[in-house]
């Protein structure tokens, strides 16, 4: 493989990490930056897409390890060696997610996301494609022979693209950007999983109602900033691409589709363009989901008929597609989802201090709100706001006071235990129910519900004083006879 470009980033050597001002605009530069800062390692030994890649990615992800650049990838099933390297476990730590947002200091990431939400920059559609690309069409396409796509988890029903950026358009709502997973179903057929009521799904159904095929492009290996920006949760009709602009400090550049009327981010190394025909379903899955369990077999998954596979020729293209589940999914979503819920809750509770969407709730289903309460029932209002701030339908919301450290689960559980009375402080509402939540799937006819726990102290009542640490500079002597 030709070595990665050693180019300067933001006019200075990329290892001067302390000077990162805006997010990095393309994947190759991001990888250089990670490598020079000890956040990426190259795997030179030959690995297969059936097992090895998944094993490596998962191990590095659960250990909080580096991103992995697989330089020698093969498929034993197909008996081939790929020309294209594969990058995996790319955004599996909050630190790298923050770097993708342009923050060297993780604690600044929420603030940057709030800034991006409040200062969107519309993308720029280029008249001319700035890069040389190879365009393969319809029957010339054989996805698994060209792209080193691996299994993500051992019992997945096939090989999956997990990080594809799906752009689509609607006459009323404009452009939408989201990540959906795609099982490779054939040479030029991939599955499209877009849950209801997400915008991609709504756009798809509206295209079918107009009697049209649903056009969609799936971009791989874009700037990680755009990948993360797709996870903001604005209302329908707001293009998530516009949140990446303020993060990279300029409009995201889009290129017109080669075979469909949908643009894609110019810097993408790989783009799949296709159409979804109403009624075209295929069996898909199972897939190891973001909740940490395999989703049940999907008998009816919509299918994208691939019209074009577009690959950069001006650089060494790298494939960023398969991912270690559930870690990378949860980390990519976490910060923008927290920021989206923060701005939703702030509308009704200006005293909201922080939001946390922990990995154990799949970064969607469990929300912790830290609140400076100004009136007695505000904790309950914060619960209702957090539940309805996005279209992701959380299942559990916990509200805590500002003296509770939001990233310390022990403190959260202590607040739930001793600042809450179940009969008075728990709110339960019936919900639509989400397929994929194993506790719902086990008995769907029983329905589903969401719970809010107000674990804030009452303002009016006198409350027991919390024990603070003793303040002393004295050192505890070391034992004289260590075991
Ligand atoms: C790695 C990754 C994979 C995802 N896969 C899917 C998926 O297969 N189906 C889905 O409905 N949402 C998936 N999501 C979540 C959506 O991208 C997310 O909810 C997004 O905000 C939806 O946007 P939309 O409502 O504008 O369509 C995924 C998220 C990440 C980070
Ligand atoms: Mn959207």
PDB file of C-alpha atoms in Angstrom, residues 13-301:
ATOM      1  CA  UNK A  13       3.057  19.720  11.403  1.00  0.00           C
ATOM      2  CA  UNK A  14       0.264  17.452  12.449  1.00  0.00           C
ATOM      3  CA  UNK A  15       2.023  16.305  15.607  1.00  0.00           C
ATOM      4  CA  UNK A  16       1.712  19.735  17.172  1.00  0.00           C
ATOM      5  CA  UNK A  17      -1.470  18.465  18.684  1.00  0.00           C
ATOM      6  CA  UNK A  18      -1.920  21.366  21.038  1.00  0.00           C
ATOM      7  CA  UNK A  19      -2.800  23.605  18.109  1.00  0.00           C
ATOM      8  CA  UNK A  20      -5.845  21.790  16.771  1.00  0.00           C
ATOM      9  CA  UNK A  21      -8.314  24.627  16.183  1.00  0.00           C
ATOM     10  CA  UNK A  22     -10.919  23.172  13.916  1.00  0.00           C
ATOM     11  CA  UNK A  23     -11.795  19.595  13.143  1.00  0.00           C
ATOM     12  CA  UNK A  24      -9.846  17.725  10.472  1.00  0.00           C
ATOM     13  CA  UNK A  25     -11.582  17.765   7.101  1.00  0.00           C
ATOM     14  CA  UNK A  26     -10.783  14.367   5.643  1.00  0.00           C
ATOM     15  CA  UNK A  27     -10.141  10.815   6.734  1.00  0.00           C
ATOM     16  CA  UNK A  28      -6.531  10.502   5.466  1.00  0.00           C
ATOM     17  CA  UNK A  29      -5.383  13.573   7.432  1.00  0.00           C
ATOM     18  CA  UNK A  30      -7.250  12.344  10.498  1.00  0.00           C
ATOM     19  CA  UNK A  31      -5.411   9.005  10.313  1.00  0.00           C
ATOM     20  CA  UNK A  32      -2.049  10.769  10.008  1.00  0.00           C
ATOM     21  CA  UNK A  33      -2.949  12.869  13.022  1.00  0.00           C
ATOM     22  CA  UNK A  34      -3.947   9.793  15.033  1.00  0.00           C
ATOM     23  CA  UNK A  35      -0.813   7.877  14.091  1.00  0.00           C
ATOM     24  CA  UNK A  36       1.463  10.742  15.033  1.00  0.00           C
ATOM     25  CA  UNK A  37      -0.286  11.049  18.367  1.00  0.00           C
ATOM     26  CA  UNK A  38      -0.169   7.369  19.314  1.00  0.00           C
ATOM     27  CA  UNK A  39      -3.838   6.755  18.585  1.00  0.00           C
ATOM     28  CA  UNK A  40      -3.452   4.458  15.552  1.00  0.00           C
ATOM     29  CA  UNK A  41      -1.438   1.342  14.834  1.00  0.00           C
ATOM     30  CA  UNK A  42      -0.904  -0.532  11.594  1.00  0.00           C
ATOM     31  CA  UNK A  43      -1.674  -4.248  11.449  1.00  0.00           C
ATOM     32  CA  UNK A  44       0.707  -5.624   8.855  1.00  0.00           C
ATOM     33  CA  UNK A  45      -0.078  -9.322   9.149  1.00  0.00           C
ATOM     34  CA  UNK A  46      -2.628 -10.844   6.807  1.00  0.00           C
ATOM     35  CA  UNK A  47      -6.151 -10.823   8.303  1.00  0.00           C
ATOM     36  CA  UNK A  48      -9.405 -12.206   6.927  1.00  0.00           C
ATOM     37  CA  UNK A  49     -12.745 -10.430   6.729  1.00  0.00           C
ATOM     38  CA  UNK A  50     -14.600 -13.477   8.010  1.00  0.00           C
ATOM     39  CA  UNK A  51     -13.166 -13.440  11.551  1.00  0.00           C
ATOM     40  CA  UNK A  52      -9.776 -11.798  12.158  1.00  0.00           C
ATOM     41  CA  UNK A  53     -10.741  -8.190  11.463  1.00  0.00           C
ATOM     42  CA  UNK A  54     -13.779  -8.429  13.764  1.00  0.00           C
ATOM     43  CA  UNK A  55     -11.692 -10.024  16.536  1.00  0.00           C
ATOM     44  CA  UNK A  56      -9.003  -7.324  16.367  1.00  0.00           C
ATOM     45  CA  UNK A  57     -11.493  -4.460  16.197  1.00  0.00           C
ATOM     46  CA  UNK A  58     -13.492  -5.739  19.133  1.00  0.00           C
ATOM     47  CA  UNK A  59     -10.447  -6.336  21.326  1.00  0.00           C
ATOM     48  CA  UNK A  60      -9.047  -2.883  20.720  1.00  0.00           C
ATOM     49  CA  UNK A  61     -12.460  -1.306  21.259  1.00  0.00           C
ATOM     50  CA  UNK A  62     -13.216  -2.967  24.605  1.00  0.00           C
ATOM     51  CA  UNK A  63      -9.700  -2.294  25.858  1.00  0.00           C
ATOM     52  CA  UNK A  64      -9.890   1.393  24.936  1.00  0.00           C
ATOM     53  CA  UNK A  65      -7.050   0.710  22.485  1.00  0.00           C
ATOM     54  CA  UNK A  66      -5.958   2.485  19.298  1.00  0.00           C
ATOM     55  CA  UNK A  67      -7.560   2.699  15.877  1.00  0.00           C
ATOM     56  CA  UNK A  68      -6.353  -0.121  13.625  1.00  0.00           C
ATOM     57  CA  UNK A  69      -5.192   0.223  10.039  1.00  0.00           C
ATOM     58  CA  UNK A  70      -5.281  -3.230   8.432  1.00  0.00           C
ATOM     59  CA  UNK A  71      -2.826  -3.159   5.543  1.00  0.00           C
ATOM     60  CA  UNK A  72      -3.201  -6.766   4.348  1.00  0.00           C
ATOM     61  CA  UNK A  73      -6.803  -7.846   4.185  1.00  0.00           C
ATOM     62  CA  UNK A  74      -8.062 -10.995   2.483  1.00  0.00           C
ATOM     63  CA  UNK A  75     -11.310 -12.897   2.159  1.00  0.00           C
ATOM     64  CA  UNK A  76     -11.022 -16.644   2.663  1.00  0.00           C
ATOM     65  CA  UNK A  77     -14.591 -17.170   1.473  1.00  0.00           C
ATOM     66  CA  UNK A  78     -13.825 -15.464  -1.832  1.00  0.00           C
ATOM     67  CA  UNK A  79     -10.174 -16.500  -1.983  1.00  0.00           C
ATOM     68  CA  UNK A  80      -8.947 -12.975  -2.671  1.00  0.00           C
ATOM     69  CA  UNK A  81      -6.575 -10.387  -1.285  1.00  0.00           C
ATOM     70  CA  UNK A  82      -7.803  -6.794  -1.276  1.00  0.00           C
ATOM     71  CA  UNK A  83      -5.893  -3.838  -2.719  1.00  0.00           C
ATOM     72  CA  UNK A  84      -7.634  -1.515  -0.314  1.00  0.00           C
ATOM     73  CA  UNK A  85      -6.636  -1.195   3.349  1.00  0.00           C
ATOM     74  CA  UNK A  86      -9.299  -1.140   6.032  1.00  0.00           C
ATOM     75  CA  UNK A  87      -9.467   1.090   9.067  1.00  0.00           C
ATOM     76  CA  UNK A  88     -11.363  -0.220  12.069  1.00  0.00           C
ATOM     77  CA  UNK A  89     -12.036   0.733  15.689  1.00  0.00           C
ATOM     78  CA  UNK A  90     -11.644   4.330  14.558  1.00  0.00           C
ATOM     79  CA  UNK A  91     -14.019   6.174  16.901  1.00  0.00           C
ATOM     80  CA  UNK A  92     -14.147   3.823  19.866  1.00  0.00           C
ATOM     81  CA  UNK A  93     -13.041   6.202  22.614  1.00  0.00           C
ATOM     82  CA  UNK A  94     -14.570   9.448  23.725  1.00  0.00           C
ATOM     83  CA  UNK A  95     -11.132  10.984  23.264  1.00  0.00           C
ATOM     84  CA  UNK A  96     -11.079  10.178  19.529  1.00  0.00           C
ATOM     85  CA  UNK A  97     -14.714  11.290  19.183  1.00  0.00           C
ATOM     86  CA  UNK A  98     -13.691  14.621  20.711  1.00  0.00           C
ATOM     87  CA  UNK A  99     -10.703  14.823  18.330  1.00  0.00           C
ATOM     88  CA  UNK A 100     -13.061  14.240  15.410  1.00  0.00           C
ATOM     89  CA  UNK A 101     -15.020  17.241  16.671  1.00  0.00           C
ATOM     90  CA  UNK A 102     -11.791  19.265  16.743  1.00  0.00           C
ATOM     91  CA  UNK A 103     -11.359  19.143  20.545  1.00  0.00           C
ATOM     92  CA  UNK A 104      -8.083  18.146  22.136  1.00  0.00           C
ATOM     93  CA  UNK A 105      -9.757  18.529  25.481  1.00  0.00           C
ATOM     94  CA  UNK A 106     -12.609  16.050  25.812  1.00  0.00           C
ATOM     95  CA  UNK A 107     -14.437  18.245  28.280  1.00  0.00           C
ATOM     96  CA  UNK A 108     -14.897  20.903  25.568  1.00  0.00           C
ATOM     97  CA  UNK A 109     -16.745  18.558  23.219  1.00  0.00           C
ATOM     98  CA  UNK A 110     -20.272  19.292  24.469  1.00  0.00           C
ATOM     99  CA  UNK A 111     -19.694  23.027  24.195  1.00  0.00           C
ATOM    100  CA  UNK A 112     -18.415  22.670  20.616  1.00  0.00           C
ATOM    101  CA  UNK A 113     -21.459  20.625  19.689  1.00  0.00           C
ATOM    102  CA  UNK A 114     -23.794  23.227  21.197  1.00  0.00           C
ATOM    103  CA  UNK A 115     -21.929  25.880  19.191  1.00  0.00           C
ATOM    104  CA  UNK A 116     -22.292  23.816  15.996  1.00  0.00           C
ATOM    105  CA  UNK A 117     -26.015  23.376  16.597  1.00  0.00           C
ATOM    106  CA  UNK A 118     -26.495  27.098  17.116  1.00  0.00           C
ATOM    107  CA  UNK A 119     -24.325  28.147  14.133  1.00  0.00           C
ATOM    108  CA  UNK A 120     -25.055  25.745  11.272  1.00  0.00           C
ATOM    109  CA  UNK A 121     -23.328  26.356   7.925  1.00  0.00           C
ATOM    110  CA  UNK A 122     -25.114  25.099   4.842  1.00  0.00           C
ATOM    111  CA  UNK A 123     -23.004  22.788   2.661  1.00  0.00           C
ATOM    112  CA  UNK A 124     -21.615  23.974  -0.646  1.00  0.00           C
ATOM    113  CA  UNK A 125     -22.525  22.041  -3.792  1.00  0.00           C
ATOM    114  CA  UNK A 126     -19.489  22.075  -6.097  1.00  0.00           C
ATOM    115  CA  UNK A 127     -20.020  22.621  -9.804  1.00  0.00           C
ATOM    116  CA  UNK A 128     -17.151  20.294 -10.636  1.00  0.00           C
ATOM    117  CA  UNK A 129     -15.901  17.213  -8.822  1.00  0.00           C
ATOM    118  CA  UNK A 130     -12.450  18.182  -7.463  1.00  0.00           C
ATOM    119  CA  UNK A 131     -11.212  14.576  -7.348  1.00  0.00           C
ATOM    120  CA  UNK A 132     -10.602  11.850  -9.873  1.00  0.00           C
ATOM    121  CA  UNK A 133     -12.883   8.877  -9.231  1.00  0.00           C
ATOM    122  CA  UNK A 134     -13.582   5.521 -10.795  1.00  0.00           C
ATOM    123  CA  UNK A 135     -17.315   4.956 -11.382  1.00  0.00           C
ATOM    124  CA  UNK A 136     -18.463   1.343 -11.651  1.00  0.00           C
ATOM    125  CA  UNK A 137     -22.090   0.902 -12.626  1.00  0.00           C
ATOM    126  CA  UNK A 138     -24.746  -1.752 -12.051  1.00  0.00           C
ATOM    127  CA  UNK A 139     -23.617  -5.189 -13.294  1.00  0.00           C
ATOM    128  CA  UNK A 140     -19.907  -4.219 -13.183  1.00  0.00           C
ATOM    129  CA  UNK A 141     -20.239  -3.864  -9.428  1.00  0.00           C
ATOM    130  CA  UNK A 142     -19.215  -6.659  -7.093  1.00  0.00           C
ATOM    131  CA  UNK A 143     -19.128  -5.017  -3.689  1.00  0.00           C
ATOM    132  CA  UNK A 144     -17.442  -7.753  -1.678  1.00  0.00           C
ATOM    133  CA  UNK A 145     -14.700  -8.248  -4.261  1.00  0.00           C
ATOM    134  CA  UNK A 146     -13.730  -4.574  -4.242  1.00  0.00           C
ATOM    135  CA  UNK A 147     -14.406  -3.435  -0.684  1.00  0.00           C
ATOM    136  CA  UNK A 148     -12.803  -5.208   2.280  1.00  0.00           C
ATOM    137  CA  UNK A 149     -15.996  -5.415   4.315  1.00  0.00           C
ATOM    138  CA  UNK A 150     -15.820  -7.772   7.285  1.00  0.00           C
ATOM    139  CA  UNK A 151     -18.231  -9.355   9.667  1.00  0.00           C
ATOM    140  CA  UNK A 152     -18.667  -7.095  12.671  1.00  0.00           C
ATOM    141  CA  UNK A 153     -19.696  -9.685  15.319  1.00  0.00           C
ATOM    142  CA  UNK A 154     -19.201 -13.465  15.088  1.00  0.00           C
ATOM    143  CA  UNK A 155     -22.891 -14.393  14.697  1.00  0.00           C
ATOM    144  CA  UNK A 156     -23.847 -11.661  12.236  1.00  0.00           C
ATOM    145  CA  UNK A 157     -25.847 -12.971   9.302  1.00  0.00           C
ATOM    146  CA  UNK A 158     -23.303 -11.571   6.846  1.00  0.00           C
ATOM    147  CA  UNK A 159     -20.823  -8.797   6.183  1.00  0.00           C
ATOM    148  CA  UNK A 160     -21.914  -5.323   7.119  1.00  0.00           C
ATOM    149  CA  UNK A 161     -21.137  -1.718   6.391  1.00  0.00           C
ATOM    150  CA  UNK A 162     -21.889  -0.098   9.726  1.00  0.00           C
ATOM    151  CA  UNK A 163     -20.707   3.481   9.291  1.00  0.00           C
ATOM    152  CA  UNK A 164     -22.154   4.464   5.893  1.00  0.00           C
ATOM    153  CA  UNK A 165     -23.374   8.049   5.717  1.00  0.00           C
ATOM    154  CA  UNK A 166     -26.777   7.981   4.078  1.00  0.00           C
ATOM    155  CA  UNK A 167     -27.768  11.168   2.247  1.00  0.00           C
ATOM    156  CA  UNK A 168     -31.256  11.530   0.854  1.00  0.00           C
ATOM    157  CA  UNK A 169     -33.548  14.344  -0.243  1.00  0.00           C
ATOM    158  CA  UNK A 170     -37.228  15.210   0.022  1.00  0.00           C
ATOM    159  CA  UNK A 171     -39.087  17.949  -1.898  1.00  0.00           C
ATOM    160  CA  UNK A 172     -40.514  19.419   1.319  1.00  0.00           C
ATOM    161  CA  UNK A 173     -37.815  18.699   3.899  1.00  0.00           C
ATOM    162  CA  UNK A 174     -34.585  19.063   1.915  1.00  0.00           C
ATOM    163  CA  UNK A 175     -31.506  16.973   2.652  1.00  0.00           C
ATOM    164  CA  UNK A 176     -31.057  14.451   5.464  1.00  0.00           C
ATOM    165  CA  UNK A 177     -27.923  12.747   6.732  1.00  0.00           C
ATOM    166  CA  UNK A 178     -27.909   9.620   8.916  1.00  0.00           C
ATOM    167  CA  UNK A 179     -25.925   6.449   9.503  1.00  0.00           C
ATOM    168  CA  UNK A 180     -27.697   3.180   8.760  1.00  0.00           C
ATOM    169  CA  UNK A 181     -26.207  -0.259   8.593  1.00  0.00           C
ATOM    170  CA  UNK A 182     -26.150  -2.187   5.336  1.00  0.00           C
ATOM    171  CA  UNK A 183     -25.742  -5.919   4.977  1.00  0.00           C
ATOM    172  CA  UNK A 184     -24.091  -6.816   1.683  1.00  0.00           C
ATOM    173  CA  UNK A 185     -26.803  -8.978   0.138  1.00  0.00           C
ATOM    174  CA  UNK A 186     -25.314  -9.543  -3.305  1.00  0.00           C
ATOM    175  CA  UNK A 187     -22.940  -8.139  -5.910  1.00  0.00           C
ATOM    176  CA  UNK A 188     -24.971  -4.948  -6.220  1.00  0.00           C
ATOM    177  CA  UNK A 189     -27.606  -5.209  -3.498  1.00  0.00           C
ATOM    178  CA  UNK A 190     -27.345  -3.996   0.079  1.00  0.00           C
ATOM    179  CA  UNK A 191     -29.878  -3.874   2.905  1.00  0.00           C
ATOM    180  CA  UNK A 192     -31.102  -0.573   4.334  1.00  0.00           C
ATOM    181  CA  UNK A 193     -32.058  -0.538   7.991  1.00  0.00           C
ATOM    182  CA  UNK A 194     -33.814   2.691   8.877  1.00  0.00           C
ATOM    183  CA  UNK A 195     -36.040   2.476  11.905  1.00  0.00           C
ATOM    184  CA  UNK A 196     -39.343   4.289  12.217  1.00  0.00           C
ATOM    185  CA  UNK A 197     -39.778   7.233  12.937  1.00  0.00           C
ATOM    186  CA  UNK A 198     -36.312   8.296  11.784  1.00  0.00           C
ATOM    187  CA  UNK A 199     -36.078  10.804   8.974  1.00  0.00           C
ATOM    188  CA  UNK A 200     -34.485   8.493   6.419  1.00  0.00           C
ATOM    189  CA  UNK A 201     -37.455   6.160   6.823  1.00  0.00           C
ATOM    190  CA  UNK A 202     -39.949   9.021   6.532  1.00  0.00           C
ATOM    191  CA  UNK A 203     -38.187  10.280   3.350  1.00  0.00           C
ATOM    192  CA  UNK A 204     -38.319   6.756   1.927  1.00  0.00           C
ATOM    193  CA  UNK A 205     -42.047   6.347   2.579  1.00  0.00           C
ATOM    194  CA  UNK A 206     -42.796   9.785   1.147  1.00  0.00           C
ATOM    195  CA  UNK A 207     -40.901   8.932  -2.068  1.00  0.00           C
ATOM    196  CA  UNK A 208     -42.951   5.772  -2.433  1.00  0.00           C
ATOM    197  CA  UNK A 209     -46.192   7.710  -1.818  1.00  0.00           C
ATOM    198  CA  UNK A 210     -45.218   9.954  -4.742  1.00  0.00           C
ATOM    199  CA  UNK A 211     -44.833   6.787  -6.808  1.00  0.00           C
ATOM    200  CA  UNK A 212     -41.049   7.206  -7.020  1.00  0.00           C
ATOM    201  CA  UNK A 213     -38.091   5.048  -6.157  1.00  0.00           C
ATOM    202  CA  UNK A 214     -36.196   6.302  -3.091  1.00  0.00           C
ATOM    203  CA  UNK A 215     -32.751   7.550  -4.112  1.00  0.00           C
ATOM    204  CA  UNK A 216     -29.999   7.301  -1.521  1.00  0.00           C
ATOM    205  CA  UNK A 217     -26.242   7.571  -1.411  1.00  0.00           C
ATOM    206  CA  UNK A 218     -24.041   5.787   1.110  1.00  0.00           C
ATOM    207  CA  UNK A 219     -20.681   7.489   1.637  1.00  0.00           C
ATOM    208  CA  UNK A 220     -17.810   5.661   3.348  1.00  0.00           C
ATOM    209  CA  UNK A 221     -14.532   6.989   4.640  1.00  0.00           C
ATOM    210  CA  UNK A 222     -15.504  10.660   4.861  1.00  0.00           C
ATOM    211  CA  UNK A 223     -14.200  13.071   7.404  1.00  0.00           C
ATOM    212  CA  UNK A 224     -14.968  11.609  10.859  1.00  0.00           C
ATOM    213  CA  UNK A 225     -16.408  15.040  11.677  1.00  0.00           C
ATOM    214  CA  UNK A 226     -19.221  14.441   9.190  1.00  0.00           C
ATOM    215  CA  UNK A 227     -19.687  10.916  10.519  1.00  0.00           C
ATOM    216  CA  UNK A 228     -20.214  12.258  14.033  1.00  0.00           C
ATOM    217  CA  UNK A 229     -22.291  15.225  12.861  1.00  0.00           C
ATOM    218  CA  UNK A 230     -24.816  12.825  11.326  1.00  0.00           C
ATOM    219  CA  UNK A 231     -25.749  11.904  14.895  1.00  0.00           C
ATOM    220  CA  UNK A 232     -27.118  15.286  15.919  1.00  0.00           C
ATOM    221  CA  UNK A 233     -30.863  15.030  16.416  1.00  0.00           C
ATOM    222  CA  UNK A 234     -32.462  18.114  14.879  1.00  0.00           C
ATOM    223  CA  UNK A 235     -36.119  18.196  13.785  1.00  0.00           C
ATOM    224  CA  UNK A 236     -37.025  16.831  10.372  1.00  0.00           C
ATOM    225  CA  UNK A 237     -36.158  19.361   7.685  1.00  0.00           C
ATOM    226  CA  UNK A 238     -32.770  20.294   9.175  1.00  0.00           C
ATOM    227  CA  UNK A 239     -29.763  18.934   7.273  1.00  0.00           C
ATOM    228  CA  UNK A 240     -27.297  17.373   9.724  1.00  0.00           C
ATOM    229  CA  UNK A 241     -24.474  18.136   7.239  1.00  0.00           C
ATOM    230  CA  UNK A 242     -24.847  21.790   8.269  1.00  0.00           C
ATOM    231  CA  UNK A 243     -23.516  20.990  11.771  1.00  0.00           C
ATOM    232  CA  UNK A 244     -20.204  19.709  10.407  1.00  0.00           C
ATOM    233  CA  UNK A 245     -19.544  23.112   8.767  1.00  0.00           C
ATOM    234  CA  UNK A 246     -18.935  25.074  11.998  1.00  0.00           C
ATOM    235  CA  UNK A 247     -16.760  22.220  13.290  1.00  0.00           C
ATOM    236  CA  UNK A 248     -14.414  22.192  10.281  1.00  0.00           C
ATOM    237  CA  UNK A 249     -14.645  25.977  10.017  1.00  0.00           C
ATOM    238  CA  UNK A 250     -16.107  26.103   6.486  1.00  0.00           C
ATOM    239  CA  UNK A 251     -19.011  24.657   4.493  1.00  0.00           C
ATOM    240  CA  UNK A 252     -18.883  20.922   3.850  1.00  0.00           C
ATOM    241  CA  UNK A 253     -18.243  20.471   0.124  1.00  0.00           C
ATOM    242  CA  UNK A 254     -20.685  18.233  -1.703  1.00  0.00           C
ATOM    243  CA  UNK A 255     -20.376  16.676  -5.150  1.00  0.00           C
ATOM    244  CA  UNK A 256     -23.357  15.942  -7.403  1.00  0.00           C
ATOM    245  CA  UNK A 257     -24.364  12.292  -7.571  1.00  0.00           C
ATOM    246  CA  UNK A 258     -23.093  10.403 -10.612  1.00  0.00           C
ATOM    247  CA  UNK A 259     -26.280   8.377 -11.204  1.00  0.00           C
ATOM    248  CA  UNK A 260     -28.857   9.862  -8.804  1.00  0.00           C
ATOM    249  CA  UNK A 261     -29.984  13.354  -7.828  1.00  0.00           C
ATOM    250  CA  UNK A 262     -28.375  13.202  -4.368  1.00  0.00           C
ATOM    251  CA  UNK A 263     -25.047  14.855  -3.520  1.00  0.00           C
ATOM    252  CA  UNK A 264     -22.302  13.247  -1.416  1.00  0.00           C
ATOM    253  CA  UNK A 265     -19.440  14.703   0.683  1.00  0.00           C
ATOM    254  CA  UNK A 266     -16.545  15.463  -1.698  1.00  0.00           C
ATOM    255  CA  UNK A 267     -13.854  13.966   0.542  1.00  0.00           C
ATOM    256  CA  UNK A 268     -15.495  10.502   0.726  1.00  0.00           C
ATOM    257  CA  UNK A 269     -13.161   7.779  -0.477  1.00  0.00           C
ATOM    258  CA  UNK A 270     -16.033   5.476  -1.451  1.00  0.00           C
ATOM    259  CA  UNK A 271     -19.663   6.170  -2.401  1.00  0.00           C
ATOM    260  CA  UNK A 272     -22.455   3.738  -3.137  1.00  0.00           C
ATOM    261  CA  UNK A 273     -25.422   5.213  -5.026  1.00  0.00           C
ATOM    262  CA  UNK A 274     -28.698   3.384  -5.301  1.00  0.00           C
ATOM    263  CA  UNK A 275     -32.459   3.242  -5.277  1.00  0.00           C
ATOM    264  CA  UNK A 276     -35.002   1.532  -3.066  1.00  0.00           C
ATOM    265  CA  UNK A 277     -38.127   0.230  -4.783  1.00  0.00           C
ATOM    266  CA  UNK A 278     -41.354  -0.013  -2.800  1.00  0.00           C
ATOM    267  CA  UNK A 279     -42.107  -3.597  -1.834  1.00  0.00           C
ATOM    268  CA  UNK A 280     -38.565  -4.830  -2.474  1.00  0.00           C
ATOM    269  CA  UNK A 281     -37.757  -6.652   0.757  1.00  0.00           C
ATOM    270  CA  UNK A 282     -35.215  -9.303   1.594  1.00  0.00           C
ATOM    271  CA  UNK A 283     -34.295 -11.305   4.665  1.00  0.00           C
ATOM    272  CA  UNK A 284     -31.424  -9.688   6.571  1.00  0.00           C
ATOM    273  CA  UNK A 285     -29.566 -10.138   9.843  1.00  0.00           C
ATOM    274  CA  UNK A 286     -29.117 -11.143  12.523  1.00  0.00           C
ATOM    275  CA  UNK A 287     -26.855  -8.266  13.479  1.00  0.00           C
ATOM    276  CA  UNK A 288     -25.109  -7.555  16.795  1.00  0.00           C
ATOM    277  CA  UNK A 289     -26.945  -4.343  17.697  1.00  0.00           C
ATOM    278  CA  UNK A 290     -26.018  -1.206  19.588  1.00  0.00           C
ATOM    279  CA  UNK A 291     -27.774  -2.463  22.690  1.00  0.00           C
ATOM    280  CA  UNK A 292     -25.212  -5.258  23.042  1.00  0.00           C
ATOM    281  CA  UNK A 293     -27.483  -8.084  21.825  1.00  0.00           C
ATOM    282  CA  UNK A 294     -28.115  -9.690  18.462  1.00  0.00           C
ATOM    283  CA  UNK A 295     -31.253  -8.309  16.829  1.00  0.00           C
ATOM    284  CA  UNK A 296     -33.790 -10.904  15.777  1.00  0.00           C
ATOM    285  CA  UNK A 297     -33.748 -12.039  12.173  1.00  0.00           C
ATOM    286  CA  UNK A 298     -35.363  -9.410   9.985  1.00  0.00           C
ATOM    287  CA  UNK A 299     -37.633 -11.166   7.539  1.00  0.00           C
ATOM    288  CA  UNK A 300     -38.369  -7.963   5.645  1.00  0.00           C
ATOM    289  CA  UNK A 301     -35.572  -5.477   5.204  1.00  0.00           C
TER     290      UNK A 301
END
